[in-house]
């Protein structure tokens, strides 16, 4: 599954719709596609997947689209533990390793 960045793949998750879009130059590009398809901004989260890594290291919560102080997320990561768990669950359901 290596993407255009060789060692990782960018992805954006919509937790409400339970969908994920993979592999683009920027998370913002994936975000725009999902918004055009009916996703809500507050349900979208940017992540990176590192297929060669094991355990927790293979999923990274890091994207500019995650910075939404108005929704309580003040970093490029995902500050809320419940949201991180929801993302992990969705990714594990959608991605076969």
XYZ file of N, CA, C and O in Angstrom:
388
model
N 0.787 -1.180 0.000
C 0.000 0.000 0.000
C 0.847 1.269 0.000
O 0.296 2.339 0.129
N 2.155 1.238 -0.135
C 2.910 2.487 -0.123
C 2.362 3.464 -1.146
O 2.050 3.101 -2.266
N 2.282 4.708 -0.747
C 1.702 5.735 -1.589
C 2.758 6.576 -2.255
O 3.923 6.194 -2.359
N 2.362 7.751 -2.652
C 3.255 8.633 -3.383
C 4.395 9.165 -2.538
O 5.319 9.754 -3.063
N 4.377 8.971 -1.220
C 5.453 9.441 -0.353
C 6.396 8.319 0.053
O 7.150 8.450 0.985
N 6.369 7.200 -0.626
C 7.229 6.035 -0.436
C 6.978 5.282 0.866
O 6.651 4.125 0.830
N 7.158 5.931 2.024
C 7.053 5.174 3.267
C 5.749 5.384 4.019
O 5.489 4.701 5.001
N 4.926 6.319 3.566
C 3.647 6.493 4.244
C 2.559 6.906 3.256
O 2.850 7.316 2.138
N 1.322 6.772 3.700
C 0.159 7.121 2.897
C -0.699 8.090 3.703
O -0.997 7.819 4.870
N -1.057 9.191 3.088
C -1.955 10.137 3.750
C -3.393 9.642 3.610
O -3.771 9.125 2.560
N -4.162 9.841 4.662
C -5.567 9.435 4.637
C -6.393 10.447 5.414
O -5.900 11.095 6.322
N -7.653 10.557 5.033
C -8.612 11.342 5.799
C -9.792 10.446 6.111
O -10.301 9.725 5.251
N -10.193 10.482 7.378
C -11.271 9.656 7.920
C -12.506 10.520 8.143
O -12.395 11.631 8.642
N -13.661 9.998 7.798
C -14.928 10.609 8.210
C -15.547 9.660 9.231
O -16.050 8.590 8.873
N -15.489 10.043 10.496
C -15.992 9.150 11.548
C -17.503 8.969 11.499
O -18.009 7.912 11.839
N -18.237 9.977 11.080
C -19.702 9.854 11.028
C -20.120 8.915 9.901
O -20.946 8.025 10.091
N -19.532 9.085 8.720
C -19.910 8.264 7.566
C -19.156 6.942 7.511
O -19.459 6.081 6.693
N -18.135 6.815 8.379
C -17.325 5.597 8.445
C -16.659 5.283 7.107
O -16.697 4.151 6.613
N -16.035 6.315 6.520
C -15.316 6.135 5.262
C -13.918 6.732 5.413
O -13.655 7.559 6.289
N -13.041 6.307 4.501
C -11.670 6.799 4.497
C -11.244 6.978 3.048
O -11.578 6.171 2.191
N -10.513 8.048 2.789
C -9.956 8.279 1.466
C -8.437 8.247 1.609
O -7.881 8.773 2.573
N -7.757 7.596 0.653
C -6.322 7.353 0.743
C -5.557 8.009 -0.387
O -6.064 8.124 -1.498
N -4.308 8.379 -0.074
C -3.268 8.702 -1.033
C -3.545 9.947 -1.883
O -4.125 9.873 -2.952
N -3.108 11.059 -1.366
C -3.139 12.324 -2.102
C -1.916 13.125 -1.673
O -1.251 12.788 -0.694
N -1.611 14.189 -2.403
C -0.473 15.029 -2.025
C -0.709 15.718 -0.681
O 0.216 15.903 0.089
N -1.947 16.116 -0.445
C -2.252 16.848 0.789
C -3.542 16.314 1.409
O -4.482 15.951 0.696
N -3.575 16.307 2.738
C -4.812 15.940 3.422
C -5.954 16.874 2.994
O -7.105 16.446 2.898
N -5.625 18.136 2.740
C -6.663 19.098 2.350
C -7.352 18.683 1.046
O -8.549 18.953 0.863
N -6.602 18.041 0.141
C -7.218 17.556 -1.106
C -8.253 16.467 -0.804
O -9.345 16.443 -1.371
N -7.896 15.553 0.082
C -8.820 14.480 0.468
C -10.018 15.048 1.226
O -11.157 14.618 1.025
N -9.732 16.018 2.075
C -10.800 16.680 2.832
C -11.811 17.317 1.873
O -13.031 17.191 2.055
N -11.309 17.986 0.842
C -12.189 18.654 -0.123
C -13.091 17.641 -0.836
O -14.284 17.910 -1.067
N -12.540 16.482 -1.170
C -13.347 15.441 -1.834
C -14.470 14.982 -0.911
O -15.632 14.881 -1.318
N -14.129 14.710 0.342
C -15.146 14.223 1.270
C -16.200 15.288 1.562
O -17.388 14.976 1.676
N -15.779 16.542 1.682
C -16.754 17.615 1.898
C -17.708 17.721 0.703
O -18.913 17.915 0.883
N -17.189 17.572 -0.508
C -18.030 17.623 -1.710
C -19.018 16.460 -1.757
O -20.082 16.564 -2.374
N -18.656 15.360 -1.074
C -19.526 14.177 -1.048
C -20.484 14.184 0.140
O -21.168 13.197 0.370
N -20.490 15.269 0.920
C -21.459 15.373 1.999
C -20.929 15.228 3.407
O -21.704 15.242 4.370
N -19.622 15.065 3.562
C -19.057 14.981 4.909
C -19.142 16.332 5.602
O -19.207 17.373 4.952
N -19.129 16.295 6.925
C -19.091 17.515 7.723
C -17.665 17.731 8.219
O -16.996 16.769 8.622
N -17.245 18.993 8.208
C -15.873 19.331 8.611
C -15.496 18.710 9.954
O -14.419 18.164 10.120
N -16.388 18.798 10.918
C -16.054 18.339 12.267
C -15.864 16.828 12.378
O -15.345 16.343 13.377
N -16.268 16.074 11.354
C -16.124 14.616 11.378
C -14.868 14.128 10.670
O -14.610 12.927 10.637
N -14.101 15.046 10.066
C -12.946 14.657 9.263
C -11.652 14.779 10.048
O -11.414 15.775 10.720
N -10.797 13.772 9.907
C -9.521 13.730 10.610
C -8.435 13.233 9.677
O -8.617 12.231 8.997
N -7.299 13.934 9.678
C -6.168 13.530 8.848
C -5.206 12.641 9.607
O -4.881 12.913 10.772
N -4.777 11.590 8.943
C -3.824 10.649 9.536
C -2.799 10.263 8.480
O -2.978 10.518 7.288
N -1.737 9.613 8.936
C -0.748 9.014 8.041
C -0.609 7.551 8.415
O -0.584 7.213 9.605
N -0.505 6.695 7.408
C -0.321 5.260 7.636
C 1.069 4.854 7.150
O 1.450 5.205 6.028
N 1.790 4.135 7.995
C 3.139 3.654 7.674
C 3.078 2.131 7.566
O 3.238 1.430 8.571
N 2.822 1.604 6.365
C 2.593 0.166 6.209
C 3.733 -0.725 6.688
O 3.497 -1.862 7.077
N 4.957 -0.223 6.680
C 6.094 -1.066 7.086
C 6.261 -1.144 8.597
O 7.051 -1.960 9.087
N 5.568 -0.316 9.350
C 5.727 -0.310 10.804
C 4.668 -1.171 11.474
O 3.575 -1.357 10.951
N 5.005 -1.656 12.648
C 4.088 -2.509 13.413
C 3.490 -1.750 14.595
O 3.961 -0.682 14.971
N 2.496 -2.359 15.181
C 1.897 -1.827 16.401
C 1.306 -0.442 16.208
O 0.827 -0.094 15.133
N 1.360 0.329 17.257
C 0.766 1.671 17.247
C 1.499 2.619 16.298
O 0.942 3.624 15.881
N 2.769 2.308 15.972
C 3.573 3.215 15.154
C 3.079 3.332 13.717
O 3.452 4.261 13.019
N 2.271 2.400 13.275
C 1.875 2.422 11.866
C 0.819 3.494 11.570
O 0.634 3.887 10.447
N 0.143 3.996 12.596
C -0.879 5.029 12.426
C -0.440 6.297 13.158
O -0.199 6.269 14.358
N -0.326 7.385 12.418
C 0.102 8.666 13.002
C -1.037 9.675 12.868
O -1.591 9.852 11.787
N -1.340 10.351 13.964
C -2.373 11.394 13.969
C -1.675 12.730 13.755
O -1.244 13.360 14.715
N -1.542 13.165 12.531
C -0.821 14.407 12.253
C -1.285 14.995 10.929
O -1.018 14.425 9.871
N -1.973 16.111 11.025
C -2.416 16.802 9.815
C -2.841 18.227 10.156
O -3.416 18.471 11.225
N -2.576 19.121 9.237
C -3.027 20.505 9.412
C -4.557 20.584 9.488
O -5.099 21.473 10.142
N -5.259 19.676 8.813
C -6.723 19.763 8.821
C -7.297 19.446 10.194
O -8.460 19.714 10.456
N -6.474 18.872 11.069
C -6.961 18.543 12.418
C -7.015 19.760 13.331
O -7.663 19.715 14.379
N -6.326 20.824 12.967
C -6.293 22.032 13.811
C -7.628 22.765 13.694
O -7.896 23.421 12.692
N -8.465 22.574 14.706
C -9.786 23.214 14.731
C -10.111 23.660 16.143
O -10.855 22.999 16.858
N -9.536 24.773 16.564
C -9.801 25.244 17.933
C -11.287 25.417 18.224
O -11.723 25.207 19.350
N -12.067 25.777 17.216
C -13.502 25.978 17.452
C -14.212 24.669 17.820
O -15.287 24.695 18.415
N -13.605 23.527 17.485
C -14.161 22.229 17.863
C -13.359 21.593 18.996
O -13.514 20.417 19.289
N -12.451 22.367 19.590
C -11.705 21.880 20.740
C -10.421 21.153 20.420
O -9.762 20.637 21.324
N -10.023 21.080 19.161
C -8.767 20.416 18.799
C -7.744 21.490 18.438
O -7.869 22.154 17.421
N -6.735 21.647 19.293
C -5.783 22.751 19.144
C -4.433 22.318 18.605
O -3.452 23.051 18.731
N -4.344 21.138 18.036
C -3.057 20.669 17.522
C -3.251 19.987 16.178
O -4.375 19.770 15.729
N -2.120 19.621 15.563
C -2.167 18.847 14.317
C -2.554 17.399 14.605
O -2.888 16.645 13.698
N -2.478 16.991 15.850
C -2.858 15.644 16.250
C -4.358 15.559 16.474
O -5.121 16.429 16.049
N -4.767 14.518 17.159
C -6.168 14.367 17.558
C -6.164 14.342 19.086
O -5.740 13.363 19.690
N -6.603 15.445 19.692
C -6.463 15.620 21.133
C -7.388 14.714 21.950
O -7.046 14.317 23.058
N -8.537 14.377 21.432
C -9.535 13.606 22.172
C -9.277 12.100 22.045
O -9.254 11.552 20.939
N -9.108 11.438 23.184
C -8.801 10.006 23.196
C -9.916 9.168 22.577
O -9.653 8.184 21.877
N -11.159 9.549 22.803
C -12.279 8.793 22.229
C -12.264 8.892 20.706
O -12.520 7.902 20.008
N -11.950 10.064 20.196
C -11.864 10.229 18.738
C -10.709 9.406 18.176
O -10.851 8.746 17.137
N -9.557 9.421 18.860
C -8.422 8.598 18.399
C -8.810 7.123 18.362
O -8.506 6.412 17.401
N -9.514 6.658 19.396
C -9.957 5.256 19.425
C -10.912 4.965 18.266
O -10.841 3.897 17.647
N -11.819 5.910 17.968
C -12.741 5.717 16.844
C -12.000 5.623 15.523
O -12.353 4.817 14.654
N -10.976 6.444 15.368
C -10.169 6.395 14.138
C -9.441 5.056 14.043
O -9.445 4.416 12.991
N -8.814 4.634 15.142
C -8.108 3.344 15.126
C -9.056 2.200 14.754
O -8.718 1.330 13.961
N -10.245 2.219 15.324
C -11.218 1.156 15.052
C -11.621 1.155 13.584
O -11.662 0.099 12.946
N -11.903 2.333 13.038
C -12.310 2.414 11.634
C -11.176 1.972 10.713
O -11.395 1.193 9.781
N -9.968 2.427 10.982
C -8.831 2.042 10.133
C -8.619 0.532 10.196
O -8.405 -0.110 9.161
N -8.701 -0.047 11.370
C -8.484 -1.498 11.473
C -9.584 -2.283 10.761
O -9.349 -3.392 10.279
N -10.780 -1.700 10.679
C -11.877 -2.357 9.956
C -11.702 -2.231 8.444
O -12.019 -3.154 7.691
N -11.150 -1.117 7.983
C -11.063 -0.853 6.547
C -9.755 -1.309 5.896
O -9.710 -1.522 4.691
N -8.689 -1.419 6.675
C -7.376 -1.738 6.095
C -6.946 -3.129 6.531
O -6.858 -3.415 7.726
N -6.681 -3.966 5.567
C -6.171 -5.310 5.842
C -4.659 -5.256 5.772
O -4.096 -4.817 4.778
N -4.005 -5.709 6.832
C -2.542 -5.687 6.882
C -1.989 -7.083 6.772
O -2.556 -8.023 7.149
